[in-house]
Short mmCIF file of C-alpha atoms in Angstrom, two decimals:
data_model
loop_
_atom_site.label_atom_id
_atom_site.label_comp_id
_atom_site.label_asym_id
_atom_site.label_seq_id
_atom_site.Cartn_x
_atom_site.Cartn_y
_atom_site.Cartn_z
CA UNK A 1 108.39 131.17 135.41
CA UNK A 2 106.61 132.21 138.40
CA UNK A 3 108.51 129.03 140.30
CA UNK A 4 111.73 131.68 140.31
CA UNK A 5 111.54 133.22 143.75
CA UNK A 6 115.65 134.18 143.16
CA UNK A 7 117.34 136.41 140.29
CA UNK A 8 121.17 136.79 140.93
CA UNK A 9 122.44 138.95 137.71
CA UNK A 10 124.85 141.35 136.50
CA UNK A 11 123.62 145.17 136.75
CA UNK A 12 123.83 145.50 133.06
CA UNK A 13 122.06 142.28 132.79
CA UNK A 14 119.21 143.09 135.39
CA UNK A 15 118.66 146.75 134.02
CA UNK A 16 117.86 146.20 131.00
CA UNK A 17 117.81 142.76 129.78
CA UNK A 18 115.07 141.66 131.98
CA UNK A 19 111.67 142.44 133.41
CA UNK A 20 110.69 139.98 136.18
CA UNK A 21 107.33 139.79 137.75
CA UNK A 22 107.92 136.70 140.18
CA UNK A 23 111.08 136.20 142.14
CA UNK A 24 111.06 137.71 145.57
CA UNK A 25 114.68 138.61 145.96
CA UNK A 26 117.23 139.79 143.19
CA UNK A 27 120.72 140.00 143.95
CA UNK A 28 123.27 142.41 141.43
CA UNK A 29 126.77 140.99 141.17
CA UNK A 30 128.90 143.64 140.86
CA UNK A 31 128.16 147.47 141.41
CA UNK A 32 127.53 150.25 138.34
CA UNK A 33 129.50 153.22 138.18
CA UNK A 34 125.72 155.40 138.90
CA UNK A 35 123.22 155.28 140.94
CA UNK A 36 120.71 155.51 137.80
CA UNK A 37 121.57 152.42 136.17
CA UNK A 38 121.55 150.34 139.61
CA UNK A 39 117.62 151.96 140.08
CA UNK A 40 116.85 150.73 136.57
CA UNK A 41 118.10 147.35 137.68
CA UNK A 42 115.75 147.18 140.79
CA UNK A 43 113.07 148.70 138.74
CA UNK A 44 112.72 145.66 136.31
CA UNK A 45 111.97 143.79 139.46
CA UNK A 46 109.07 145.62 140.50
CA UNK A 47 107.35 146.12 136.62
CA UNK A 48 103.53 145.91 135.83
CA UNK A 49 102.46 142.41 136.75
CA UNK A 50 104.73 141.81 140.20
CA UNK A 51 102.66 140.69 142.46
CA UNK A 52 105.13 140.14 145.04
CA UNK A 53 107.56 142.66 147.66
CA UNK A 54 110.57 142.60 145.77
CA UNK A 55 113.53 142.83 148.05
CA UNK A 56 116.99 143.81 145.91
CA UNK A 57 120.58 143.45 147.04
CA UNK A 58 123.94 144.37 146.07
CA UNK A 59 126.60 142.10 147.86
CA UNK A 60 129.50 144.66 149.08
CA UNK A 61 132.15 143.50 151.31
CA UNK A 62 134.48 145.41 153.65
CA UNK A 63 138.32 147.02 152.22
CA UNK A 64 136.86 145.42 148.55
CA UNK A 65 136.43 147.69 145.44
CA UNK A 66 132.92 147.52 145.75
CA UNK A 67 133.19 149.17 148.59
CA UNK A 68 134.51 152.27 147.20
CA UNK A 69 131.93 151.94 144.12
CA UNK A 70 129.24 152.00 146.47
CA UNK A 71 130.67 154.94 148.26
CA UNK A 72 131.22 157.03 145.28
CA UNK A 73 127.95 156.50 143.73
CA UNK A 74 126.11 157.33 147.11
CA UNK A 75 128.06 160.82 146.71
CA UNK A 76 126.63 160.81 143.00
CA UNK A 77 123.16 160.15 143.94
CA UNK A 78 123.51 162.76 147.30
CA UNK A 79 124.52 165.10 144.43
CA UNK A 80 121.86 164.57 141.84
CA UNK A 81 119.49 164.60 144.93
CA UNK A 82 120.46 168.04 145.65
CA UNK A 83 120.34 169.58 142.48
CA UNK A 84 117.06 168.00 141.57
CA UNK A 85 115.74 169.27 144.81
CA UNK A 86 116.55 172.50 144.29
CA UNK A 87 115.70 172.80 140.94
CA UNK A 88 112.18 171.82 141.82
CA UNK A 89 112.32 174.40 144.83
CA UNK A 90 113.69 177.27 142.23
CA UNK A 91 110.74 176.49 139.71
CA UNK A 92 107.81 176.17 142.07
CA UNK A 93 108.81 179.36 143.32
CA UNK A 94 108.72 180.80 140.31
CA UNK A 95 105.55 179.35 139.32
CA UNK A 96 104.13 180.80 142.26
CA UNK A 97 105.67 184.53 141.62
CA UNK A 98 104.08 184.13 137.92
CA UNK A 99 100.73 183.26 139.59
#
């Protein structure tokens, strides 16, 4: 319904149960235990026929457990980050050697 400016969903729910093209502003309730599944949630906001700046939220509040969710899985994704960083480093170098 392109009227829907607003989607306010579950993770779960947003990542894979829906692919919306017109609301402006998408709000998860509730945190995922990874980083991956909360990208795949703000990725079905911004799909193939979006026309719009999509603007996603996750509603965390201080001393809450989402709080520590949030704070683990930025650790996860600072991980990941790393490692997929310098795996990318370790083959282009070796690309390069083998060139």
């Amino acid at each position: 319904d392109p009227r829907v400016r607003v989607f306010l969903g579950t993770t779960p729910a947003a990542g894979v149960g829906y692919t919306l093209t017109a609301a402006c502003w998408t709000f998860a309730a509730g945190l995922p235990w990874t980083w991956g599944m909360l990208e795949q949630a703000e990725d079905r906001a911004n799909r193939r026929g979006q026309d719009n700046l999509v603007l996603c939220r996750v509603p965390t509040f201080a001393d809450t457990v989402e709080e520590g969710i949030w704070e683990l899985i930025s650790e996860k994704r600072d991980i990941t980050e790393d490692v997929i960083i310098d795996r990318t480093i370790q083959r282009m170098a070796a690309l390069s050697k083998a060139a």
